XYZ file of C-alpha atoms in Angstrom:
493
model
C 0.000 0.000 0.000
C 1.387 3.376 -1.026
C 2.320 5.839 1.712
C 1.931 9.594 1.518
C 5.283 11.227 0.839
C 6.571 14.678 -0.119
C 7.831 13.622 -3.552
C 7.835 16.674 -5.879
C 5.828 16.483 -9.072
C 8.924 16.941 -11.241
C 10.493 13.799 -9.712
C 7.265 11.789 -9.942
C 7.000 12.808 -13.596
C 10.483 11.438 -14.421
C 9.740 8.106 -12.718
C 6.307 7.743 -14.347
C 7.577 8.530 -17.855
C 10.259 5.847 -17.520
C 7.773 3.303 -16.165
C 5.173 4.044 -18.859
C 7.891 3.378 -21.447
C 8.354 -0.089 -19.929
C 11.430 0.580 -17.797
C 12.027 0.214 -14.078
C 12.699 3.423 -12.142
C 13.558 4.047 -8.491
C 14.624 6.945 -6.337
C 18.065 6.106 -5.005
C 20.943 7.287 -2.826
C 21.027 10.419 -0.695
C 17.513 11.574 -1.539
C 16.115 8.293 -0.164
C 18.151 8.679 3.016
C 16.941 12.259 3.442
C 13.301 11.334 2.836
C 13.472 8.621 5.497
C 15.042 11.146 7.879
C 12.274 13.661 7.189
C 14.741 16.069 5.559
C 14.354 17.953 2.291
C 16.688 16.341 -0.277
C 19.257 18.722 -1.791
C 19.153 16.793 -5.051
C 17.184 13.949 -6.596
C 18.613 10.819 -8.221
C 16.751 8.192 -10.194
C 18.169 4.816 -11.241
C 16.722 2.733 -14.060
C 17.349 -0.187 -16.394
C 16.947 2.218 -19.326
C 20.122 3.076 -21.247
C 21.286 6.695 -21.758
C 19.930 6.796 -25.313
C 16.508 5.596 -24.069
C 16.446 8.275 -21.379
C 17.344 11.024 -23.859
C 14.561 9.937 -26.210
C 11.939 10.130 -23.448
C 12.616 13.674 -22.200
C 12.567 16.908 -24.222
C 15.639 18.509 -22.626
C 18.588 16.505 -21.307
C 22.343 16.778 -20.835
C 24.621 13.767 -21.273
C 28.312 14.648 -20.996
C 30.008 11.950 -18.914
C 31.359 8.423 -19.063
C 29.198 7.081 -16.232
C 25.866 6.927 -18.027
C 24.202 9.722 -16.026
C 21.663 11.774 -17.971
C 20.497 15.072 -16.481
C 16.815 15.724 -17.085
C 16.372 19.492 -17.192
C 13.281 21.146 -15.672
C 14.074 24.752 -16.563
C 10.665 26.074 -15.491
C 10.812 24.658 -11.960
C 10.950 27.285 -9.211
C 12.903 24.943 -6.923
C 16.663 24.913 -7.693
C 16.930 21.320 -6.382
C 14.510 20.202 -9.107
C 15.919 21.993 -12.147
C 18.284 19.093 -12.752
C 17.235 15.501 -11.942
C 19.961 12.932 -12.557
C 18.890 9.643 -14.124
C 21.515 6.882 -14.162
C 21.276 3.354 -15.586
C 21.953 0.443 -13.242
C 25.731 0.049 -13.188
C 28.513 -2.392 -12.483
C 31.965 -1.021 -11.788
C 35.399 -2.547 -12.226
C 38.617 -1.731 -10.385
C 39.603 1.826 -9.421
C 43.300 1.947 -10.343
C 43.625 5.658 -9.534
C 41.556 5.467 -6.289
C 39.217 8.059 -7.828
C 37.234 6.697 -10.762
C 36.290 3.224 -11.990
C 38.512 1.948 -14.803
C 35.429 0.754 -16.629
C 31.697 1.273 -16.228
C 29.308 -1.413 -17.451
C 25.546 -1.209 -17.340
C 23.682 -3.775 -15.255
C 20.265 -5.346 -15.495
C 19.252 -5.336 -11.828
C 18.756 -2.820 -9.067
C 20.461 -5.173 -6.605
C 23.734 -5.034 -8.555
C 23.538 -1.243 -8.682
C 23.014 -0.891 -4.922
C 25.922 -3.250 -4.263
C 28.420 -0.797 -5.822
C 27.440 2.132 -3.563
C 29.628 3.567 -0.816
C 27.674 3.739 2.461
C 24.797 1.585 3.629
C 22.582 4.592 4.404
C 23.060 5.587 0.735
C 22.355 2.077 -0.614
C 18.557 2.161 -0.455
C 15.970 2.718 -3.170
C 12.302 3.697 -3.241
C 9.614 2.717 -5.730
C 6.641 5.011 -6.270
C 2.941 4.468 -6.834
C 0.662 7.382 -7.749
C 3.334 9.825 -6.628
C 3.852 8.323 -3.174
C 6.299 5.861 -1.633
C 5.339 2.281 -2.465
C 8.284 0.112 -1.358
C 11.659 0.700 0.300
C 14.395 -1.551 -1.078
C 16.980 -1.951 1.678
C 19.235 -4.995 1.106
C 22.028 -3.990 3.512
C 20.207 -2.579 6.536
C 20.170 1.139 5.805
C 17.044 1.754 7.866
C 18.645 -0.029 10.826
C 21.740 2.173 10.460
C 19.527 5.262 10.441
C 17.866 4.030 13.619
C 21.282 3.327 15.203
C 22.760 6.585 13.829
C 25.632 4.628 12.354
C 27.840 5.117 9.285
C 28.985 1.843 7.646
C 30.197 0.949 4.177
C 28.572 -1.489 1.796
C 30.814 -4.550 2.010
C 34.490 -4.388 2.979
C 35.356 -0.765 3.943
C 38.942 -1.166 2.723
C 37.643 -2.114 -0.729
C 35.277 0.858 -0.811
C 37.976 3.377 0.188
C 40.575 1.932 -2.172
C 38.021 2.355 -4.968
C 37.392 6.042 -4.254
C 39.389 7.644 -1.452
C 37.022 10.622 -1.292
C 34.502 8.279 0.348
C 36.565 8.560 3.545
C 35.896 12.300 3.835
C 32.307 11.773 2.727
C 31.763 9.345 5.613
C 33.095 11.968 8.026
C 30.999 14.675 6.399
C 27.799 12.642 6.775
C 28.719 11.838 10.377
C 28.773 15.556 11.228
C 25.835 16.545 9.030
C 23.645 13.895 10.673
C 25.469 13.679 14.037
C 26.044 9.955 13.490
C 28.881 7.702 14.654
C 31.247 6.038 12.191
C 31.335 2.277 12.790
C 34.624 1.015 14.256
C 35.497 -1.192 11.273
C 34.780 1.650 8.868
C 36.817 4.198 10.839
C 39.729 1.772 11.217
C 39.756 1.364 7.435
C 39.780 5.158 7.014
C 42.837 5.386 9.278
C 44.558 2.572 7.401
C 43.977 4.199 4.012
C 44.121 7.922 4.866
C 47.186 8.472 2.686
C 45.082 7.628 -0.396
C 43.370 11.006 -0.065
C 46.424 12.477 -1.809
C 45.127 10.902 -5.035
C 41.959 13.009 -4.936
C 41.749 16.360 -6.726
C 41.855 19.496 -4.592
C 38.437 20.521 -5.902
C 36.734 17.319 -4.718
C 38.433 17.539 -1.316
C 37.440 21.203 -1.039
C 33.784 20.469 -1.737
C 33.552 17.843 1.021
C 35.642 19.961 3.411
C 33.299 22.906 2.804
C 30.301 20.746 3.691
C 32.037 19.735 6.932
C 32.733 23.392 7.763
C 29.107 24.311 6.998
C 27.681 21.415 9.049
C 26.105 21.935 12.495
C 29.125 20.388 14.270
C 32.281 21.190 12.262
C 34.457 20.854 15.384
C 33.663 17.137 15.438
C 34.429 16.976 11.713
C 37.908 18.482 12.070
C 38.586 16.176 15.025
C 37.569 13.146 12.938
C 39.764 14.316 10.059
C 42.654 14.564 12.534
C 41.965 11.258 14.317
C 41.717 9.447 10.984
C 45.003 10.873 9.689
C 43.355 12.650 6.746
C 43.943 16.172 8.072
C 47.714 15.697 7.963
C 47.406 15.212 4.196
C 45.046 18.098 3.393
C 45.678 20.830 6.019
C 48.707 19.789 8.092
C 49.176 23.407 9.186
C 46.248 23.118 11.604
C 47.875 20.305 13.560
C 50.839 22.507 14.506
C 48.604 24.047 17.161
C 48.202 20.807 19.110
C 49.768 21.225 22.547
C 50.796 24.852 21.921
C 50.007 26.486 25.245
C 48.870 30.117 25.201
C 48.802 32.921 27.749
C 46.557 33.202 30.793
C 43.647 34.646 28.791
C 43.239 31.257 27.097
C 41.965 28.063 28.705
C 42.997 25.897 25.720
C 45.918 25.215 23.427
C 45.900 26.751 19.933
C 44.320 23.649 18.338
C 41.373 23.465 20.739
C 40.951 27.236 20.625
C 40.630 27.246 16.824
C 38.147 24.362 16.842
C 36.010 26.013 19.511
C 36.096 29.301 17.591
C 34.908 27.472 14.472
C 32.151 25.718 16.401
C 30.832 29.011 17.753
C 30.715 30.359 14.187
C 28.610 27.320 13.263
C 26.380 27.739 16.320
C 25.700 31.327 15.200
C 25.123 30.122 11.604
C 27.781 32.471 10.240
C 28.700 32.179 6.517
C 31.585 30.149 5.105
C 34.075 33.058 5.127
C 33.544 33.776 8.824
C 33.803 30.090 9.705
C 37.056 29.681 7.781
C 38.500 32.825 9.362
C 37.529 31.531 12.809
C 39.296 28.238 12.048
C 42.479 29.826 10.691
C 42.794 33.130 12.579
C 45.547 31.909 14.942
C 47.098 29.324 12.633
C 50.539 30.977 12.796
C 50.736 31.268 16.567
C 53.094 28.254 16.834
C 55.718 29.993 14.650
C 55.459 33.333 16.455
C 55.272 32.136 20.067
C 57.921 33.543 22.411
C 58.131 33.516 26.192
C 58.481 36.873 27.951
C 60.309 36.686 31.274
C 59.147 40.221 31.961
C 55.444 39.325 31.922
C 55.874 35.589 32.538
C 53.589 34.955 29.550
C 53.806 33.903 25.917
C 53.633 36.488 23.145
C 52.575 35.941 19.532
C 53.572 39.186 17.839
C 52.743 39.327 14.150
C 50.833 36.046 14.084
C 47.935 37.749 12.290
C 50.204 38.927 9.440
C 51.911 35.567 9.017
C 48.570 33.814 9.526
C 46.894 35.699 6.678
C 49.659 34.567 4.310
C 49.420 30.978 5.513
C 45.623 31.036 5.210
C 45.886 32.301 1.632
C 48.268 29.464 0.798
C 45.922 26.835 2.272
C 42.780 28.151 0.580
C 44.491 28.490 -2.795
C 45.900 24.971 -2.466
C 42.337 23.725 -1.949
C 41.196 25.755 -4.981
C 38.744 27.991 -3.131
C 37.366 30.840 -5.289
C 39.450 34.014 -5.074
C 36.520 35.994 -3.674
C 36.529 33.682 -0.621
C 40.338 33.616 -0.397
C 40.566 37.411 -0.352
C 37.824 37.890 2.220
C 39.065 35.201 4.625
C 42.678 36.383 4.475
C 41.584 39.948 5.248
C 39.569 38.773 8.235
C 42.571 36.807 9.525
C 44.931 39.732 8.865
C 42.878 42.237 10.874
C 41.380 40.046 13.611
C 43.661 41.680 16.219
C 41.978 45.070 15.746
C 40.999 45.401 19.416
C 42.294 48.499 21.198
C 41.421 50.275 24.405
C 37.979 51.716 23.683
C 38.564 54.459 26.246
C 41.424 55.897 24.205
C 40.687 54.800 20.637
C 39.454 57.537 18.299
C 36.688 57.479 15.728
C 39.291 58.191 13.048
C 41.157 55.004 14.064
C 37.920 53.050 13.695
C 37.422 54.594 10.252
C 40.935 53.515 9.252
C 40.118 49.961 10.331
C 36.970 50.021 8.193
C 39.084 51.148 5.223
C 41.635 48.381 5.891
C 39.148 45.528 6.080
C 36.381 46.993 3.885
C 32.850 48.143 4.712
C 31.448 44.860 3.428
C 33.613 42.855 5.838
C 33.648 44.924 9.027
C 30.757 43.126 10.736
C 32.196 39.750 9.728
C 35.407 40.870 11.437
C 33.451 41.633 14.600
C 31.894 38.163 14.392
C 35.334 36.553 14.023
C 36.384 38.439 17.133
C 33.342 37.099 19.000
C 34.250 33.540 17.930
C 37.837 34.187 19.009
C 36.634 35.291 22.427
C 34.336 32.296 22.953
C 37.152 30.030 21.776
C 39.305 31.189 24.690
C 36.860 29.620 27.130
C 35.213 32.880 28.148
C 31.440 32.498 28.378
C 30.575 36.128 27.552
C 30.639 36.868 23.824
C 29.682 40.543 24.009
C 31.677 42.320 26.756
C 31.528 46.090 27.218
C 34.668 46.730 25.149
C 33.258 44.859 22.151
C 29.876 46.562 22.465
C 31.669 49.914 22.581
C 33.588 49.013 19.450
C 30.355 48.032 17.682
C 28.873 51.370 18.654
C 31.889 53.247 17.265
C 31.715 51.274 14.016
C 28.056 52.239 13.590
C 28.967 55.863 14.263
C 31.739 55.712 11.684
C 29.565 54.011 9.057
C 26.456 56.142 9.319
C 25.840 59.112 7.077
C 26.158 62.261 9.207
C 23.190 64.570 9.654
C 24.361 67.601 7.703
C 23.551 70.004 4.877
C 24.898 67.378 2.460
C 21.491 65.696 2.858
C 19.866 68.596 0.970
C 18.883 68.316 -2.696
C 20.778 71.546 -3.306
C 24.308 72.749 -2.613
C 26.091 76.087 -2.240
C 27.127 76.223 -5.881
C 23.525 75.828 -7.063
C 22.304 78.469 -4.597
C 24.818 80.954 -6.041
C 23.615 80.127 -9.561
C 19.875 80.514 -8.907
C 20.355 83.602 -6.717
C 23.015 85.146 -8.966
C 25.338 85.884 -6.043
C 29.032 85.390 -5.301
C 30.473 83.274 -2.463
C 29.985 84.644 1.028
C 28.616 83.910 4.525
C 25.037 84.222 3.262
C 25.356 80.946 1.336
C 26.150 79.047 4.544
C 23.290 80.732 6.393
C 20.857 79.767 3.613
C 22.049 76.154 3.602
C 21.582 75.805 7.363
C 18.193 77.536 7.241
C 17.026 75.140 4.521
C 18.469 72.252 6.510
C 16.435 73.187 9.617
C 13.255 73.474 7.534
C 13.841 70.066 5.884
C 14.345 68.441 9.294
C 10.876 69.728 10.212
C 9.357 68.534 6.928
C 11.426 66.056 4.854
C 8.849 66.252 2.036
C 10.122 69.689 1.008
C 13.608 68.337 0.260
C 13.233 68.759 -3.499
C 15.431 70.799 -5.801
C 12.457 72.781 -7.095
C 11.289 73.873 -3.633
C 14.787 74.576 -2.281
C 15.686 76.757 -5.277
C 12.465 78.743 -4.817
C 13.056 79.084 -1.066
C 16.701 80.142 -1.615
C 15.528 83.031 -3.810
C 13.275 84.162 -0.944
C 15.957 83.846 1.731
C 18.618 85.752 -0.213
C 16.400 88.833 -0.007
C 16.470 88.864 3.819
C 18.857 91.161 5.702
C 22.095 89.383 6.579
C 21.498 89.721 10.347
C 18.111 88.031 10.102
C 19.471 85.349 7.777
C 22.334 84.731 10.202
C 19.848 84.133 13.042
C 17.938 81.602 10.936
C 21.183 79.896 9.944
C 22.336 79.691 13.568
C 19.092 77.918 14.467
C 19.881 75.407 11.719
C 23.416 74.836 13.044
C 22.137 74.210 16.571
C 19.428 71.917 15.255
C 22.034 69.932 13.331
C 24.108 69.452 16.499
C 21.024 68.405 18.448
C 19.872 65.855 15.859
C 23.383 64.489 15.504
C 23.621 63.967 19.266
C 20.238 62.223 19.326
C 21.420 59.754 16.682
C 24.612 59.003 18.608
C 22.622 58.448 21.809
C 20.391 55.977 19.940
C 23.399 54.016 18.675
C 25.094 53.917 22.074
C 21.878 52.952 23.854
C 21.396 50.119 21.365
C 24.756 48.650 22.434
C 24.372 49.548 26.116
C 27.448 51.785 26.166
C 28.162 55.393 27.021
């Protein structure tokens, strides 16, 4: 009996067209796992006994540009990005993987069972048949539903065989463990440790994609720890492991390694974007090289670690083929993460210089990196007075000042319409207009202000000066009100 299920119409349509043409068709892989977990699949995969040429004949728009038989069925009018491209792959058999990346030869199979046997993890080796758009049967030959219940990650068959076939599967197992908060089975994890060196055969782009998913998972700290415990981290980002056992000064409860992982985890807890998470992970990466002990203070110093760290971060991200837009942003955040100064003595101009250094578009990300840095030290308070004060000063520096520049007219235009030369009267008129616009913003039009300027220029200079002085005082008053609002928002003086 068919069960109700949230299978999108675009997916149902692909399955039904294949079945009406006399072929078998099943949902397979990650989308099945996600459906059984009650999650929204990020992509949809269909497997069938139809051959690529059969699939292309059945659908009006397809893409077939690979050696693995996968045909992409294009739904260009779908509003859901996960449904614009549905991958349909014939049942497959695979031979040896000589390069530990791709099968030497791909042969099409006649049965679903043979196709499921070649898959990597048991929770990905399930299929679903549909009836009238709903789930009909769950095909689960290896115990995927039991693994979901037990929250366990296991491979299909011998884990050593699976990882020798495609070494990226080792990182994928770790990635799924942190995305789902599952445990990797002992036999599977032992095989990962035994074959971790094979990850060097995988392209930087494929490693980067899985690493990014780990960083963007709910518990990336666990992911980095698993990468380290398995031996994989030493082959992809060995620089991080230098921080293990590197004691810091009294402000820190943890060594550099634990501090960086806790900083990253806080970024994930706050759902910060990829750039902030990477900066949190790498911000102190060069502390081991810069650490020196000061007998004078009886503490360690790390002078210049942010400068060296930004260079090292750039090297790591470029090695992993991250896009330059991410590389540039993360390295800037690492470079300037030590911006903190004494908020009692720091000037607004110094804050403005910092904004110029890091960029307006990155300044709040920098503040967030600093918050992660603070939590990573073991301090429970993420928003102390000094940081709130700094936030307040940044808002002050970023805001447009309340001034005559807000007017839809300037001194040059006033001189033109009034046919006068430069003089004090121009300033008086500007401030008079400014005071009037503050009272009624609707009159801030060029037409009205030109007309009003012609009236004001006729007034005696003493009277015009009085009106202008009122405008100057009003400007000061409004400016102070805005600053009070900002400071009150951050609970600072």
